[in-house]
Coordinates of C-alpha atoms (C1' of nucleotides) in Angstrom, one line a residue:
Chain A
X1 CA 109.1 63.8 135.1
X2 CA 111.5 62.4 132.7
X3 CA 114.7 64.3 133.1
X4 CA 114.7 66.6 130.2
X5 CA 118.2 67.9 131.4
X6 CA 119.9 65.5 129.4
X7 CA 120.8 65.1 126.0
X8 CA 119.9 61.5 125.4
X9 CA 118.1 60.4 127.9
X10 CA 116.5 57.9 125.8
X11 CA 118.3 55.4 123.5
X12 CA 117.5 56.8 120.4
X13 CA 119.6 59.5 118.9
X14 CA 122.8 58.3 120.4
X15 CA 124.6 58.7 117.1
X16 CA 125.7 62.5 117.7
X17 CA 124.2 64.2 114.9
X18 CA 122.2 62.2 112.3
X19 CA 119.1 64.2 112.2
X20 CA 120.7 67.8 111.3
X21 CA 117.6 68.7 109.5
X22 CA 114.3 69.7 111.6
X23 CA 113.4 72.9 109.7
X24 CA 112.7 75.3 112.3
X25 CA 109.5 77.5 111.7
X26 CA 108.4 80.6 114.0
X27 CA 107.0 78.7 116.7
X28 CA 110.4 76.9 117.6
X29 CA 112.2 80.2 117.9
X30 CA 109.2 81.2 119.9
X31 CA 109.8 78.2 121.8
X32 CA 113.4 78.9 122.1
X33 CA 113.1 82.6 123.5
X34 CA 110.9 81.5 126.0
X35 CA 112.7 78.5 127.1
X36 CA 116.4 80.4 127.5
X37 CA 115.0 82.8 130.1
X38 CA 112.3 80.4 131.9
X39 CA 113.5 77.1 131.6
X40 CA 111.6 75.5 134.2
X41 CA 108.4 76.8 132.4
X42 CA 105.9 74.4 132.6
X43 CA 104.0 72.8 129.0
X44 CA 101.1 74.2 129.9
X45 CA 102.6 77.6 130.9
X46 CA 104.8 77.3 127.3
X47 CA 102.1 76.3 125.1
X48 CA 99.9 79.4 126.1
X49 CA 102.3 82.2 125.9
X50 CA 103.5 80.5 122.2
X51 CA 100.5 80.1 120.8
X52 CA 99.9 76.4 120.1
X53 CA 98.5 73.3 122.1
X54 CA 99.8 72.0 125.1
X55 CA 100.8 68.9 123.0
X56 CA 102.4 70.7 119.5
X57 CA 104.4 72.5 122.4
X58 CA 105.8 69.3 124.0
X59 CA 106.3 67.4 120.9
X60 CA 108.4 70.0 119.4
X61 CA 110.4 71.1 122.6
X62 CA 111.1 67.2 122.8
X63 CA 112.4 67.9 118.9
X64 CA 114.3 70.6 119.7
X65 CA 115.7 68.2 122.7
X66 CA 115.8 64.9 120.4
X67 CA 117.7 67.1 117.4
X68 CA 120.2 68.9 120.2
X69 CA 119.2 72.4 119.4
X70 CA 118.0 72.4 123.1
X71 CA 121.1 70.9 124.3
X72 CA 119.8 70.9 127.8
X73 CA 118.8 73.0 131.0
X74 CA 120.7 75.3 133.7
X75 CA 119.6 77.3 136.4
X76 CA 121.7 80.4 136.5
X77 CA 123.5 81.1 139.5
X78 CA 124.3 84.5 141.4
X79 CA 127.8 84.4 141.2
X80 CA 128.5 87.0 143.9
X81 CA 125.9 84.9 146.4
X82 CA 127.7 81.8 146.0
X83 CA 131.4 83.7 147.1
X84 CA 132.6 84.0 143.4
X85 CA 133.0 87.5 143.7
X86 CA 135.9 88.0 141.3
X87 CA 135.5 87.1 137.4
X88 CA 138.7 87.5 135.0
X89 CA 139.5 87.1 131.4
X90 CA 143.4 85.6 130.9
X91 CA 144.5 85.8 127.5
X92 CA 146.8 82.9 126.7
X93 CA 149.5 81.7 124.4
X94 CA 150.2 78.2 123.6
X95 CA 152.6 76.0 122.3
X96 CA 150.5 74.6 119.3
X97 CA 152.0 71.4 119.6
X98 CA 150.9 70.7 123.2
X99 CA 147.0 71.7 122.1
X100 CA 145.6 68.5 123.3
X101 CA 147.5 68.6 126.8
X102 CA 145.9 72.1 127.5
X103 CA 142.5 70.7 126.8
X104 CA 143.1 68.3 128.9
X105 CA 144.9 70.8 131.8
X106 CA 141.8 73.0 131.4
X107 CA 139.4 70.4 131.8
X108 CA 140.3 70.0 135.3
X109 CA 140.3 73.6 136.7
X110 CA 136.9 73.7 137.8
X111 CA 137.5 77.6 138.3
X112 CA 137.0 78.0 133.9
X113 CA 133.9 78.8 132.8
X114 CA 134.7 79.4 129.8
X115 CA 137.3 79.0 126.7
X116 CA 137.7 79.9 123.5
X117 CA 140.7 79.8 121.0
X118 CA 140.5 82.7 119.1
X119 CA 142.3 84.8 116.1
X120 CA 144.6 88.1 117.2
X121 CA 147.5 88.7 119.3
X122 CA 146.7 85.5 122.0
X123 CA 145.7 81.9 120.7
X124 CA 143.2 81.5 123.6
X125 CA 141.0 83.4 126.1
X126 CA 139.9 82.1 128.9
X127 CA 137.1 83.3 131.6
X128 CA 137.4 81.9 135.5
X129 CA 135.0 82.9 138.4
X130 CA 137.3 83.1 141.9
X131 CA 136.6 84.2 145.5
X132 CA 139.2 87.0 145.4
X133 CA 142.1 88.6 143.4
X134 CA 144.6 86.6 145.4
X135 CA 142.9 83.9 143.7
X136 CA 142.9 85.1 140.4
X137 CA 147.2 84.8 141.1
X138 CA 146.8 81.4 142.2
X139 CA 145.4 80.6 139.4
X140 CA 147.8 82.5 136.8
X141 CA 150.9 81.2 138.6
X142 CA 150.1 78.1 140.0
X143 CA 148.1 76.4 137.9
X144 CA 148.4 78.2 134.4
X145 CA 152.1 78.9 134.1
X146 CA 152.7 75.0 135.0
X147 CA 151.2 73.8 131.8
X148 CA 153.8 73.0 129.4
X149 CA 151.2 74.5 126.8
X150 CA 151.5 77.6 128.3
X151 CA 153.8 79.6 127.0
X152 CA 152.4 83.1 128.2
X153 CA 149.3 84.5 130.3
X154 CA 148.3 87.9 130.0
X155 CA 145.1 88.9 132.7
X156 CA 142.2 91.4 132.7
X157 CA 140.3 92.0 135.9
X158 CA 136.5 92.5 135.3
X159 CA 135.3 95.0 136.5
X160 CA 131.3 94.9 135.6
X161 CA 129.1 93.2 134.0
X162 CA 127.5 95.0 131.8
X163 CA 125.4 92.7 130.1
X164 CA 124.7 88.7 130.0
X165 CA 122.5 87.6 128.1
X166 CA 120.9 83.5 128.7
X167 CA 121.6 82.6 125.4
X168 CA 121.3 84.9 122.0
X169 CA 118.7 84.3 119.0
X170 CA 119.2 84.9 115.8
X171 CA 117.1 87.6 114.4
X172 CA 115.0 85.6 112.7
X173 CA 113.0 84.6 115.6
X174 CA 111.6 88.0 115.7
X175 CA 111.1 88.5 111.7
X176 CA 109.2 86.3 110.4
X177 CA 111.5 84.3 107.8
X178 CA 111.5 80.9 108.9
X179 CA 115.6 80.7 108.2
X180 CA 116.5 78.2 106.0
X181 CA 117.9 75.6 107.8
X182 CA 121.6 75.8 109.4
X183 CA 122.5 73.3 106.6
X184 CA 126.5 72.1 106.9
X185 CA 127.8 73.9 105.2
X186 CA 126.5 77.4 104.6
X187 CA 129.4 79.3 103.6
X188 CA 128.2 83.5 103.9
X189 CA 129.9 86.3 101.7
X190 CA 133.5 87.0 103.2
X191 CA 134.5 90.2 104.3
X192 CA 136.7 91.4 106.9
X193 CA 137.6 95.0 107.4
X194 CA 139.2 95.7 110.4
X195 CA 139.0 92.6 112.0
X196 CA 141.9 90.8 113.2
X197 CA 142.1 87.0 111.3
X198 CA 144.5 84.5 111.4
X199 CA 147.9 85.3 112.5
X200 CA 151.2 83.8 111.7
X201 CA 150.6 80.8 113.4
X202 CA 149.9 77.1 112.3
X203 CA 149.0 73.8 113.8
X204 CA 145.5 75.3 115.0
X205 CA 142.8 73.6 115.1
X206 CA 139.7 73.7 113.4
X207 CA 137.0 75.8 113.5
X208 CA 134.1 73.6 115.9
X209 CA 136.1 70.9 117.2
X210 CA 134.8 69.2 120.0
X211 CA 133.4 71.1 122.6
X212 CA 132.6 68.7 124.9
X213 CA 129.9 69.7 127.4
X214 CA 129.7 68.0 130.8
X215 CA 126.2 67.0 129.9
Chain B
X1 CA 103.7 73.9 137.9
X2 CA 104.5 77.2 139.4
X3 CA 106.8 79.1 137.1
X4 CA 110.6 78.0 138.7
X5 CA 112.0 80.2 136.4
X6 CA 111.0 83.8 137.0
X7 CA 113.3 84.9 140.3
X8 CA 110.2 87.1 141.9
X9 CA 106.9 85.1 140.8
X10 CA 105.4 85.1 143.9
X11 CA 104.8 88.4 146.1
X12 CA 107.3 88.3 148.3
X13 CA 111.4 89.2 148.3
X14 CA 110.2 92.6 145.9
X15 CA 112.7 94.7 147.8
X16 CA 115.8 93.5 145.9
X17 CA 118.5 92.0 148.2
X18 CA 117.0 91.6 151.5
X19 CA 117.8 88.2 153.0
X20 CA 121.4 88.3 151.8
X21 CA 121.8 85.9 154.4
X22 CA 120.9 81.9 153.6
X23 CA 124.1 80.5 154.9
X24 CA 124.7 77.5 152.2
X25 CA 125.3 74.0 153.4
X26 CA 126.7 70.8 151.7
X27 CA 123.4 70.1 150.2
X28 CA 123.5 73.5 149.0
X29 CA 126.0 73.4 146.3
X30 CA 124.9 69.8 145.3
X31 CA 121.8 70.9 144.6
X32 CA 123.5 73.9 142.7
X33 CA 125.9 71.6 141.5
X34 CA 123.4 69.3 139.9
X35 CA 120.9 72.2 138.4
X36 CA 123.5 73.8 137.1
X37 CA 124.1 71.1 134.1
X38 CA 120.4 69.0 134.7
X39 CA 118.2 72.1 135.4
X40 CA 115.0 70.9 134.7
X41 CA 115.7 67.3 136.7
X42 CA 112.6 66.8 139.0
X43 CA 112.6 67.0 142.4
X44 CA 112.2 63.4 143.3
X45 CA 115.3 62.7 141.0
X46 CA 117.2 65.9 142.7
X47 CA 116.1 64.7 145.8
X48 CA 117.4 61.3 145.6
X49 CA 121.0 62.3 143.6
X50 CA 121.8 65.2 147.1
X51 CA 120.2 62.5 149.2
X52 CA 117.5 64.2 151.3
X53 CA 114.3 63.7 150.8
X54 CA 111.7 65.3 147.8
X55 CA 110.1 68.1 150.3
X56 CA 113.7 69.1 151.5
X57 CA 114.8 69.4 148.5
X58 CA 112.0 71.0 147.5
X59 CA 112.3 73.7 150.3
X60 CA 115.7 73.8 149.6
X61 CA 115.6 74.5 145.8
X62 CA 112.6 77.3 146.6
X63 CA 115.1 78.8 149.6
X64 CA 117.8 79.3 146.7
X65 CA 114.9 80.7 144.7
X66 CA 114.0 82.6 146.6
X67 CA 117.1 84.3 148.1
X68 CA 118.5 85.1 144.1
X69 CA 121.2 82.5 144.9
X70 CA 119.7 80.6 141.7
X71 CA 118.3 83.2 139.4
X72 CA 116.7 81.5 137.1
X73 CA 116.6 78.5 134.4
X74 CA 118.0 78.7 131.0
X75 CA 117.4 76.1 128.1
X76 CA 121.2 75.8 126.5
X77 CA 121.0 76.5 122.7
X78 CA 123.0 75.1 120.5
X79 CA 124.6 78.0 118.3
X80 CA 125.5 76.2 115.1
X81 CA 122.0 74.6 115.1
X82 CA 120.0 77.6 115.2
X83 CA 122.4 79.4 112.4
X84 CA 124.8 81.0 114.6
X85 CA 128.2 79.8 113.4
X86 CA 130.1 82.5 114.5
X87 CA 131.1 83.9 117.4
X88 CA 133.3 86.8 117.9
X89 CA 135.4 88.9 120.6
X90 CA 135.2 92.6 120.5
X91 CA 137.1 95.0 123.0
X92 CA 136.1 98.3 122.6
X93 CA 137.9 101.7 124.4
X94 CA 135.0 103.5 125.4
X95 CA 134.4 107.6 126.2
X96 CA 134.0 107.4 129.4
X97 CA 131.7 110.4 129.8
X98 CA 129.1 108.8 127.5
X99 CA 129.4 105.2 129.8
X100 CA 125.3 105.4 130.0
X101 CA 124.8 105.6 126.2
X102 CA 127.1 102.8 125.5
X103 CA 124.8 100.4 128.1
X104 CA 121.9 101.2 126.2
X105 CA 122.9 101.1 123.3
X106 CA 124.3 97.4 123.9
X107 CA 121.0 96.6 125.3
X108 CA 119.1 96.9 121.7
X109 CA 122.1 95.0 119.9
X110 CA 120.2 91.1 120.1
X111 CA 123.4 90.0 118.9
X112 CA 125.3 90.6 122.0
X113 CA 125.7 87.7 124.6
X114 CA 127.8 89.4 127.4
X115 CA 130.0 92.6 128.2
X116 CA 132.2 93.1 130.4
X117 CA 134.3 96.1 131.6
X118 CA 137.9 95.1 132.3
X119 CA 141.2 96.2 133.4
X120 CA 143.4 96.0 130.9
X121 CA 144.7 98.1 127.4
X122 CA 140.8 97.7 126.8
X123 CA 137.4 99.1 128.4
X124 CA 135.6 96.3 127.7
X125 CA 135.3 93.3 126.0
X126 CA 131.8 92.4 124.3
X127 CA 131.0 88.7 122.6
X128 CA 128.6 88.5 119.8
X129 CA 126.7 85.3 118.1
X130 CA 125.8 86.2 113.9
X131 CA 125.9 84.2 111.4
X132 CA 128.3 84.5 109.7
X133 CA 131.9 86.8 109.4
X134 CA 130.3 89.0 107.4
X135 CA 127.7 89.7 110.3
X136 CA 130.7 90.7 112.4
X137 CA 131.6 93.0 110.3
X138 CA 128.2 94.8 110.1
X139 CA 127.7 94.6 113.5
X140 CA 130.9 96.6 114.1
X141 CA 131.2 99.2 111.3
X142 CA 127.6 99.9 111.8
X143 CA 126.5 99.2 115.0
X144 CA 129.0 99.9 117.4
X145 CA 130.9 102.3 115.2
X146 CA 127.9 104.2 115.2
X147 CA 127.7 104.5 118.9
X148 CA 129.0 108.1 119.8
X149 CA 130.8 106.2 123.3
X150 CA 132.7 104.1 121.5
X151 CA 136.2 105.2 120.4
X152 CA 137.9 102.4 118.7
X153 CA 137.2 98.5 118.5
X154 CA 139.4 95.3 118.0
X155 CA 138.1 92.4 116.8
X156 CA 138.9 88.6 117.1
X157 CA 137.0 85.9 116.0
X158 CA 136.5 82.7 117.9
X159 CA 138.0 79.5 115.9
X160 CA 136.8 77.1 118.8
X161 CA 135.3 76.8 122.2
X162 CA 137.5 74.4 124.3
X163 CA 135.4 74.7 127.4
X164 CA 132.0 76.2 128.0
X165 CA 130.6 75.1 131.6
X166 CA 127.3 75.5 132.7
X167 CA 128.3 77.7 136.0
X168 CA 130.9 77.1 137.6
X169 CA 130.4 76.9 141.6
X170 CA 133.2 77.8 144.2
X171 CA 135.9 74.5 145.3
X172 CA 133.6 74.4 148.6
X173 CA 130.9 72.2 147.0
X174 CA 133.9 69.7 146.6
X175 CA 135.2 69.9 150.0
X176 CA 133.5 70.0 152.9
X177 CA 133.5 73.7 154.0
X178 CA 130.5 75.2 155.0
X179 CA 132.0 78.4 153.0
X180 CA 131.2 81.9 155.4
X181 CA 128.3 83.0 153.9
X182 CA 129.6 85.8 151.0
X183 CA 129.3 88.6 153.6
X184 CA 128.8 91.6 152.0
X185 CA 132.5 92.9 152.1
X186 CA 134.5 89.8 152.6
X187 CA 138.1 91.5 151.0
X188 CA 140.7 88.6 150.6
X189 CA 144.3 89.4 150.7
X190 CA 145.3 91.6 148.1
X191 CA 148.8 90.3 145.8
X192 CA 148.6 91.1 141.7
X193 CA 151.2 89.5 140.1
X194 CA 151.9 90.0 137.2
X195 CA 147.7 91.2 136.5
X196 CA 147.0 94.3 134.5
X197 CA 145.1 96.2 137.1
X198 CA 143.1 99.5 136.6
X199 CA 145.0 101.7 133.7
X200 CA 145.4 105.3 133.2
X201 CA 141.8 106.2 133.1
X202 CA 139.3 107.8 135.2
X203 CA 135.2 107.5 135.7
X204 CA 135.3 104.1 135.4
X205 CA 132.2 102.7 136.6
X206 CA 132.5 100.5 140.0
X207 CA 132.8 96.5 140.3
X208 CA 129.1 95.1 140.7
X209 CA 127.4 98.2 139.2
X210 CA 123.5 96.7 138.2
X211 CA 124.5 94.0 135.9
X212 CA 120.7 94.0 134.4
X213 CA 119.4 90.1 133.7
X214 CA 115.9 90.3 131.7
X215 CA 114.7 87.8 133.5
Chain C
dG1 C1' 113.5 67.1 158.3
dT2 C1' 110.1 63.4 156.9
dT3 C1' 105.9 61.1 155.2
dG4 C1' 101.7 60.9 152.6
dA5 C1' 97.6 62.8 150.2
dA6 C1' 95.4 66.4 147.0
dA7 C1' 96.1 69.3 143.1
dT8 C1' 98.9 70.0 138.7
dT9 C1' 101.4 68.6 135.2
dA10 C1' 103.7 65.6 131.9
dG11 C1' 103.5 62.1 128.6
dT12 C1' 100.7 59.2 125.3
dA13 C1' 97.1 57.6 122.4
dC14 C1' 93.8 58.7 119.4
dG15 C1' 90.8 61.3 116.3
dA16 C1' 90.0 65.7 113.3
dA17 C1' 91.6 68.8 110.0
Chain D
dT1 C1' 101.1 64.9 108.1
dT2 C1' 100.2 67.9 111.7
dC3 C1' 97.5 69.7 115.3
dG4 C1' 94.3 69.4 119.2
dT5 C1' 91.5 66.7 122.8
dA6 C1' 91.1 63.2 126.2
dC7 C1' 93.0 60.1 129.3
dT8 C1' 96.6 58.0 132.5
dA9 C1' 100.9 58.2 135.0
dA10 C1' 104.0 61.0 137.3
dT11 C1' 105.2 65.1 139.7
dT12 C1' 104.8 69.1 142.5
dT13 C1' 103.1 71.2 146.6
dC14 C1' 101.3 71.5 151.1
dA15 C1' 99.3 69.5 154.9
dA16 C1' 100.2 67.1 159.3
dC17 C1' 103.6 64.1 161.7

DNA sequence: GTTGAAATTAGTACGAA
DNA sequence: TTCGTACTAATTTCAAC
């Protein structure tokens, strides 16, 4: 088996995004529901429970691979059987000017799973998986306060998971509109009501920047 | 191929968390290690980068099955390819006599990726993919508004994600540690720092409650 | 824990709609 | 073009070592 895992595992496509198109019809999102919950799911197995050949279900799972909506494969771990028992959200602010330094600080904390730089009271929140709550101070004061970036931490313990989804669709997948394309630049009305947008900050970066994924 | 991805496709393990034993080796978490980012990677090719051989790693990867330590295989989706552009933060103070409704009203929201109840001046905090800012602001004033449990909301929407990893796994798969086996109530020493731990409010639910996976 | 052989599956080429 | 069938290479899976 090829190792589908991978972005580019083949030559082609190594340009980042050139083919932004592939209109996606029915089928893909078909494709794509199935495949965020059973990964592993064999062609065979795929192509029966969508609906099409065992071929039309390879070639366009290796499209959706090929055009990076499939960006690749995980298999999802039990936290709590692998000694993470302890997940907490730390709400961060940083010194705009040191951005690219607490990229790079955050990189290398293999307790993050996640990060995002967000609107509101914090610039940043970000989501580690620890043993314990001793761990969880570590973390905070060892390792967080000593980035020059960071100029304050402010922690949550979770407490349940409620839900977690594998990934979300958009609802599309269930109509039937075959959504026009994610072209670059679709704009969407703007409203905002009672949510909290930018705050009196500058230097911030833009909106998709470079998430860089290990894979 | 048998179907990897389901966590129960074969008869046995029904009875939830029997075996929570499995003690985890080295070759353990590199198999974990290398699923987590290359899930669909073939066994030969698993086999070869942990460095046993294809029916060890084989067994191996069927033990962890088997035992829920992997739960199951997820094909990454990229958002902004699939017409999700924006992804937003919500923490929401929640009745906490009407906790129930509030999970299961969550449950039928597709736009919802994960929840989580914390610690904290919030009950929980809840991340949604839509399209676009507008979106947010239906799902909020509609949806959640809408839901009796739900007392207030504050919303933040996400500029960038700096860091989005896979799983993370604990700093034992780096070491050499055979990490203890997560016994069932392995407590860790207890310091806080300068945490926000439980708040003034009662009938909170308790850590690990049944964090429901559809898979 | 390892090797090897049978059963499935993936990947490809080709023809029909 | 796009989809489906047929064929070959590769992989899983299970036996015995």
């Amino acid at each position: 088996m090829k190792d589908l895992s991978t972005s580019d595992a083949q030559g082609e496509r190594r340009s980042g995004r050139i083919g932004i198109g592939l209109a996606l019809d029915a089928v893909h999102f078909k494709i794509l529901d199935v495949l965020r919950s059973h990964g592993r799911l064999s062609m065979a197995a795929l192509a029966e429970r969508v609906g099409v050949s065992r071929a039309n279900a390879y070639t366009r799972v290796e499209a959706l691979r090929a055009d990076g909506v499939i960006s690749g494969f995980s298999a999802r771990v039990d936290y709590s059987r692998v000694g993470l028992e302890i997940c907490a959200l730390i709400f961060v602010t940083v010194r705009q000017e040191l951005w690219k330094q607490f990229r790079a600080a955050l990189a290398q904390m293999p307790e993050v799973e996640y990060c995002a730089v967000t609107t509101g009271e914090h610039d940043a929140m970000i989501q580690i998986r620890v043993a314990d709550v001793a761990a969880v101070h570590r973390v905070v004061t060892d390792k967080l306060s000593n980035i020059p970036a960071v100029r304050a931490t402010e922690t949550v313990i979770v407490l349940d998971e409620v839900l977690r989804r594998p990934y979300v669709l958009p609802p599309a997948s269930q109509g039937a509109e075959p959504l026009p394309v994610p072209a670059p630049g679709t704009p969407g009305a703007s409203q905002f009501g009672m949510t909290r947008f930018i705050r009196a900050a500058d230097g911030r970066p833009g909106l998709r920047g470079d998430a860089d994924q290990e894979d």
